[in-house]
CSV table of C-alpha atoms in Angstrom, one decimal:
chain,number,residue,atom,x,y,z
A,216,MET,CA,-86.8,-17.9,6.1
A,217,THR,CA,-90.0,-18.9,7.8
A,218,ALA,CA,-91.6,-16.3,10.0
A,219,PRO,CA,-93.0,-17.3,13.3
A,220,GLU,CA,-96.8,-17.6,13.6
A,221,PHE,CA,-98.2,-14.2,14.5
A,222,THR,CA,-101.4,-13.2,16.1
A,223,PRO,CA,-102.5,-9.6,15.5
A,224,LEU,CA,-103.1,-7.8,18.8
A,225,ARG,CA,-103.2,-4.2,17.6
A,226,SER,CA,-106.4,-3.4,19.4
A,227,VAL,CA,-107.5,-5.3,22.5
A,228,LEU,CA,-110.8,-3.9,23.9
A,229,TYR,CA,-112.0,-4.2,27.4
A,230,MET,CA,-115.7,-5.1,27.5
A,231,PRO,CA,-117.8,-5.2,30.7
A,232,SER,CA,-119.2,-8.7,30.9
A,233,SER,CA,-122.2,-7.5,32.8
A,234,ASN,CA,-123.4,-5.4,29.8
A,235,ALA,CA,-125.3,-7.6,27.3
A,236,LYS,CA,-125.5,-4.8,24.8
A,237,ALA,CA,-121.7,-4.2,24.9
A,238,LEU,CA,-121.1,-7.9,24.4
A,239,GLU,CA,-123.4,-8.0,21.4
A,240,LYS,CA,-121.8,-4.9,19.9
A,241,ALA,CA,-118.3,-6.4,20.2
A,242,LYS,CA,-119.3,-9.0,17.6
A,243,THR,CA,-119.4,-6.2,15.0
A,244,LEU,CA,-116.2,-4.3,15.9
A,245,PRO,CA,-113.0,-4.7,13.8
A,246,VAL,CA,-111.1,-5.4,16.9
A,247,ASP,CA,-108.2,-7.9,17.1
A,248,GLY,CA,-108.9,-9.0,20.7
A,249,ILE,CA,-111.5,-8.7,23.4
A,250,ILE,CA,-111.0,-8.8,27.2
A,251,PHE,CA,-114.3,-9.9,28.7
A,252,ASP,CA,-113.9,-8.0,32.0
A,253,LEU,CA,-115.0,-9.4,35.3
A,254,GLU,CA,-113.0,-7.0,37.4
A,255,ASP,CA,-113.0,-3.1,37.4
A,256,ALA,CA,-116.0,-2.7,35.0
A,257,VAL,CA,-118.3,-5.0,37.0
A,258,ALA,CA,-120.1,-4.1,40.2
A,259,PRO,CA,-119.7,-6.6,43.1
A,260,ASP,CA,-123.3,-7.8,43.0
A,261,ALA,CA,-123.1,-8.3,39.2
A,262,LYS,CA,-120.0,-10.4,39.2
A,263,PRO,CA,-121.6,-13.9,39.2
A,264,GLU,CA,-123.8,-13.0,36.3
A,265,ALA,CA,-120.9,-11.4,34.4
A,266,ARG,CA,-118.8,-14.5,34.9
A,267,ALA,CA,-121.5,-16.6,33.3
A,268,ALA,CA,-122.0,-14.1,30.5
A,269,ALA,CA,-118.2,-14.1,29.7
A,270,ALA,CA,-118.0,-17.9,29.6
A,271,ALA,CA,-121.1,-18.0,27.3
A,272,ALA,CA,-119.6,-15.4,25.0
A,273,VAL,CA,-116.3,-17.3,24.7
A,274,ALA,CA,-118.2,-20.5,23.9
A,275,SER,CA,-120.6,-18.9,21.5
A,276,GLY,CA,-118.5,-19.0,18.4
A,277,GLU,CA,-120.0,-15.7,17.4
A,278,TYR,CA,-116.8,-13.5,17.6
A,279,GLY,CA,-115.1,-14.7,14.4
A,280,ARG,CA,-111.3,-14.8,14.5
A,281,ARG,CA,-110.9,-12.4,17.3
A,282,THR,CA,-108.6,-13.3,20.2
A,283,LEU,CA,-111.0,-13.8,23.2
A,284,THR,CA,-109.8,-13.4,26.7
A,285,ILE,CA,-111.4,-13.2,30.2
A,286,ARG,CA,-110.1,-10.9,32.8
A,287,VAL,CA,-110.7,-12.4,36.2
A,288,ASN,CA,-110.7,-10.6,39.6
A,289,GLY,CA,-107.3,-10.4,41.3
A,290,ILE,CA,-105.5,-12.9,43.5
A,291,GLY,CA,-106.9,-12.9,47.0
A,292,THR,CA,-110.3,-11.4,46.2
A,293,GLN,CA,-113.4,-13.3,47.0
A,294,TRP,CA,-114.3,-13.9,43.4
A,295,HIS,CA,-110.9,-15.0,42.1
A,296,ASP,CA,-111.1,-18.7,42.6
A,297,ASP,CA,-114.5,-19.1,41.0
A,298,ASP,CA,-113.4,-16.8,38.2
A,299,ILE,CA,-110.4,-19.0,37.4
A,300,ILE,CA,-112.5,-22.1,37.4
A,301,ALA,CA,-115.2,-20.7,35.1
A,302,ALA,CA,-112.7,-19.0,32.7
A,303,SER,CA,-110.6,-22.2,32.5
A,304,GLN,CA,-113.6,-24.3,31.7
A,305,ALA,CA,-114.8,-21.8,29.1
A,306,GLY,CA,-111.5,-22.2,27.3
A,307,PRO,CA,-110.7,-18.7,25.9
A,308,HIS,CA,-107.5,-17.9,24.1
A,309,ALA,CA,-106.2,-16.4,27.4
A,310,ILE,CA,-107.1,-15.6,31.0
A,311,VAL,CA,-106.0,-12.1,32.0
A,312,VAL,CA,-105.0,-11.7,35.7
A,313,PRO,CA,-104.5,-8.3,37.2
A,314,LYS,CA,-101.6,-7.3,39.4
A,315,VAL,CA,-99.4,-10.3,38.9
A,316,ASN,CA,-96.4,-9.5,41.0
A,317,SER,CA,-94.1,-12.5,41.0
A,318,ALA,CA,-93.0,-15.6,39.2
A,319,GLU,CA,-94.4,-17.7,42.0
A,320,GLU,CA,-97.8,-16.2,41.4
A,321,VAL,CA,-97.6,-17.1,37.7
A,322,ARG,CA,-96.8,-20.7,38.6
A,323,GLN,CA,-99.7,-20.8,41.1
A,324,LEU,CA,-102.1,-19.4,38.5
A,325,VAL,CA,-101.0,-21.9,35.9
A,326,ALA,CA,-101.5,-24.7,38.3
A,327,ALA,CA,-105.0,-23.4,39.2
A,328,MET,CA,-105.8,-23.2,35.5
A,329,GLU,CA,-104.7,-26.7,34.8
A,330,THR,CA,-106.5,-28.1,37.9
A,331,ALA,CA,-109.7,-26.4,36.6
A,332,GLY,CA,-109.3,-28.1,33.2
A,333,ALA,CA,-108.1,-25.2,31.0
A,334,PRO,CA,-107.4,-26.5,27.5
A,335,ALA,CA,-103.9,-26.4,26.1
A,336,HIS,CA,-104.6,-23.3,23.9
A,337,THR,CA,-105.6,-21.2,26.9
A,338,ARG,CA,-102.7,-19.0,27.9
A,339,LEU,CA,-102.1,-16.8,30.9
A,340,TRP,CA,-101.8,-13.0,30.3
A,341,ALA,CA,-100.2,-11.2,33.2
A,342,MET,CA,-101.1,-7.6,34.0
A,343,VAL,CA,-98.0,-5.7,34.9
A,344,GLU,CA,-99.1,-2.7,36.9
A,345,THR,CA,-97.1,-2.3,40.1
A,346,PRO,CA,-93.5,-1.3,41.0
A,347,ILE,CA,-92.7,-4.8,42.3
A,348,ALA,CA,-94.0,-6.3,39.0
A,349,ILE,CA,-91.8,-4.0,36.9
A,350,LEU,CA,-88.8,-4.8,39.1
A,351,SER,CA,-89.6,-8.6,38.7
A,352,ALA,CA,-90.6,-8.4,35.1
A,353,LEU,CA,-88.0,-10.8,33.6
A,354,GLU,CA,-88.7,-13.5,36.3
A,355,ILE,CA,-92.4,-13.2,35.7
A,356,ALA,CA,-92.1,-13.4,31.9
A,357,GLN,CA,-90.0,-16.5,32.1
A,358,ALA,CA,-92.0,-18.3,34.9
A,359,SER,CA,-94.1,-20.5,32.6
A,360,ASP,CA,-94.4,-21.5,29.0
A,361,ARG,CA,-98.1,-20.9,29.4
A,362,LEU,CA,-97.6,-17.2,29.9
A,363,GLY,CA,-98.4,-15.6,26.6
A,364,ALA,CA,-98.4,-11.9,27.2
A,365,PHE,CA,-97.8,-8.9,29.4
A,366,VAL,CA,-100.6,-6.4,29.6
A,367,LEU,CA,-99.5,-3.0,30.9
A,368,GLY,CA,-101.8,-1.5,33.6
A,369,THR,CA,-100.6,2.0,33.2
A,370,ASN,CA,-103.4,3.6,35.3
A,371,ASP,CA,-102.4,1.5,38.4
A,372,LEU,CA,-98.7,2.0,37.7
A,373,VAL,CA,-99.2,5.8,37.7
A,374,LYS,CA,-101.1,5.6,40.9
A,375,GLU,CA,-98.5,3.3,42.6
A,376,LEU,CA,-95.6,5.6,41.5
A,377,TYR,CA,-97.4,8.8,42.7
A,378,CYS,CA,-96.6,10.3,39.3
A,379,GLU,CA,-98.9,12.0,36.7
A,380,HIS,CA,-100.5,11.2,33.4
A,381,VAL,CA,-98.8,13.6,31.0
A,382,PRO,CA,-98.4,13.7,27.2
A,383,GLY,CA,-95.5,11.6,26.1
A,384,ARG,CA,-95.7,9.5,29.4
A,385,ALA,CA,-92.2,10.5,30.5
A,386,PRO,CA,-92.8,9.4,34.2
A,387,VAL,CA,-93.6,5.8,33.2
A,388,LEU,CA,-91.3,5.3,30.2
A,389,PRO,CA,-88.6,3.5,32.2
A,390,SER,CA,-91.3,1.1,33.5
A,391,LEU,CA,-92.7,0.5,30.0
A,392,HIS,CA,-89.2,-0.1,28.6
A,393,THR,CA,-88.5,-2.6,31.4
A,394,ALA,CA,-91.6,-4.6,30.7
A,395,LEU,CA,-90.9,-4.6,27.0
A,396,LEU,CA,-87.3,-5.8,27.5
A,397,ALA,CA,-88.6,-8.6,29.7
A,398,GLY,CA,-91.3,-9.6,27.3
A,399,ARG,CA,-89.0,-9.7,24.3
A,400,ALA,CA,-86.4,-11.6,26.2
A,401,ALA,CA,-89.1,-14.2,27.1
A,402,GLY,CA,-90.7,-14.2,23.6
A,403,ILE,CA,-94.1,-13.1,24.7
A,404,ALA,CA,-96.5,-10.4,23.4
A,405,VAL,CA,-96.5,-7.1,25.2
A,406,ILE,CA,-99.6,-4.9,25.0
A,407,ASP,CA,-99.6,-1.2,25.9
A,408,GLY,CA,-101.9,0.3,28.5
A,409,VAL,CA,-105.2,2.2,28.0
A,410,TYR,CA,-105.6,5.9,27.0
A,411,ASN,CA,-108.2,7.4,29.3
A,412,ASP,CA,-109.5,10.5,27.5
A,413,VAL,CA,-111.7,8.9,24.9
A,414,LYS,CA,-112.6,12.4,23.4
A,415,ASN,CA,-109.0,13.3,22.7
A,416,LEU,CA,-108.4,11.6,19.4
A,417,ASP,CA,-105.1,13.4,18.7
A,418,GLY,CA,-103.7,12.5,22.1
A,419,PHE,CA,-104.8,8.9,21.6
A,420,LEU,CA,-103.3,8.5,18.2
A,421,ALA,CA,-100.0,10.1,19.4
A,422,GLU,CA,-99.8,7.6,22.2
A,423,CYS,CA,-100.5,4.7,19.8
A,424,GLU,CA,-97.7,6.0,17.5
A,425,GLN,CA,-95.4,6.2,20.5
A,426,GLY,CA,-96.4,2.6,21.5
A,427,ARG,CA,-95.7,1.3,18.1
A,428,GLN,CA,-92.3,3.1,17.9
A,429,MET,CA,-91.4,1.6,21.3
A,430,GLY,CA,-92.2,-1.9,20.1
A,431,PHE,CA,-95.5,-2.8,21.7
A,432,ASP,CA,-97.7,-5.3,19.8
A,433,GLY,CA,-100.8,-3.3,20.3
A,434,LYS,CA,-102.8,-1.3,22.8
A,435,THR,CA,-105.6,-2.1,25.3
A,436,LEU,CA,-108.7,0.1,24.7
A,437,ILE,CA,-111.6,1.3,26.7
A,438,HIS,CA,-113.9,2.6,24.0
A,439,PRO,CA,-115.0,1.2,20.5
A,440,GLY,CA,-114.1,4.5,19.0
A,441,GLN,CA,-110.4,3.8,19.7
A,442,VAL,CA,-110.3,0.6,17.6
A,443,GLU,CA,-109.7,2.0,14.2
A,444,GLY,CA,-106.9,4.3,15.3
A,445,ALA,CA,-105.1,1.4,17.1
A,446,ASN,CA,-105.5,-0.9,14.1
A,447,GLU,CA,-103.9,1.6,11.8
A,448,ALA,CA,-101.1,2.6,14.1
A,449,PHE,CA,-99.9,-0.9,14.9
A,450,ALA,CA,-100.2,-2.3,11.3
A,451,PRO,CA,-97.2,-2.1,8.9
A,452,SER,CA,-97.6,0.9,6.5
A,453,GLU,CA,-97.7,0.3,2.8
A,454,GLN,CA,-94.2,1.7,2.6
A,455,ALA,CA,-93.0,-0.7,5.3
A,456,ILE,CA,-94.5,-3.6,3.4
A,457,GLU,CA,-93.0,-2.5,0.1
A,458,ASP,CA,-89.5,-2.1,1.8
A,459,ALA,CA,-89.8,-5.5,3.4
A,460,ARG,CA,-90.5,-7.1,0.1
A,461,GLY,CA,-87.7,-5.2,-1.5
A,462,ILE,CA,-85.2,-6.3,1.2
A,463,LEU,CA,-86.1,-9.9,0.8
A,464,ALA,CA,-85.9,-9.8,-2.9
A,465,ALA,CA,-82.5,-8.1,-2.8
A,466,TRP,CA,-81.3,-10.6,-0.3
A,467,GLU,CA,-82.4,-13.5,-2.4
A,468,GLU,CA,-80.8,-12.1,-5.5
A,469,GLY,CA,-77.5,-11.1,-3.9
A,470,LYS,CA,-77.0,-13.8,-1.2
A,471,ASP,CA,-74.0,-15.3,-3.2
A,472,ARG,CA,-72.2,-12.0,-3.6
A,473,GLY,CA,-71.3,-11.4,0.0
A,474,VAL,CA,-72.6,-7.8,0.1
A,475,VAL,CA,-76.3,-7.0,-0.5
A,476,THR,CA,-77.9,-3.6,-0.7
A,477,TYR,CA,-81.4,-2.2,-1.1
A,478,ASN,CA,-82.0,1.4,-2.0
A,479,GLY,CA,-78.3,2.1,-1.2
A,480,ARG,CA,-78.4,0.6,2.2
A,481,MET,CA,-76.5,-2.5,3.3
A,482,VAL,CA,-78.7,-5.5,4.1
A,483,GLU,CA,-77.7,-8.0,6.7
A,484,ASN,CA,-79.4,-11.0,8.4
A,485,LEU,CA,-81.0,-8.7,11.0
A,486,HIS,CA,-82.7,-6.7,8.3
A,487,VAL,CA,-84.0,-9.9,6.7
A,488,GLU,CA,-85.5,-11.0,10.0
A,489,SER,CA,-87.2,-7.7,10.5
A,490,ALA,CA,-88.6,-7.7,7.0
A,491,THR,CA,-89.8,-11.2,7.4
A,492,ARG,CA,-91.6,-10.3,10.6
A,493,THR,CA,-93.2,-7.2,8.9
A,494,LEU,CA,-94.6,-9.4,6.2
A,495,SER,CA,-95.9,-12.0,8.6
A,496,ILE,CA,-97.7,-9.2,10.5
A,497,ALA,CA,-99.2,-7.9,7.3
A,498,GLU,CA,-100.3,-11.4,6.2
A,499,ALA,CA,-101.8,-12.2,9.6
A,500,ILE,CA,-103.8,-8.9,9.6
A,501,ALA,CA,-105.1,-9.7,6.1
A,502,ALA,CA,-106.2,-13.1,7.2
A,503,LEU,CA,-108.0,-11.7,10.2
A,504,GLN,CA,-110.0,-9.4,7.9
A,505,ALA,CA,-110.8,-12.0,5.3
């Protein structure tokens, strides 16, 4: 069985594009993806300079195999149109757009990207961070083949729901599950939201583990110190890799017998598919680190 091509997105770090030192530091971090931010992390008077810096970073070729994206300012802001044009012409792996609330907005964004000359490899990543976006998640996820990922905006979602940040994230779990269901139904990546308390390593690692267990591809980050923990949490463990290899070997050896077992457990097609995916993730991570 051939596994689908997999791009590791265990750790996706927001970097303020107005901060030259931060952009330089990002070249040395073992992060899977970078979001060159033009929105929240950039003051209004610095946005034009940040836009140019993000485009230059993408075009530089100095970030290795990392997935490079640019987060533009939101639809309807005074910077949005210029951001879309500059980001499209820079040709990152993806353009990240905050507060995407409908399938029609996705289609409008894709049309704007194509008009601006975005190359075929540049995908749209939609930030899902409002109640209406959660309730419209499946329609948004299926709106365009150019949509490559959902990025959960959990801070805004908490604000919009009038709920609280608590360990375990019980107030937003239904929303997270809904976004995951929609993303998986559409076959796109789904990346978990940020963890705010950068000094609370135990809390961060617990939320990474929760995100992995739920099925997220990885986590968005706000501090370089979070990269290592996210990479480890969202990578298959040595035991998982060993089990995956064992399942595939057992399947190959016993496929003509009708019933296949591994370590006393029955193996079916669904287990083979999961094992194949686990190995494809491990191989993609190894290639990224090579």
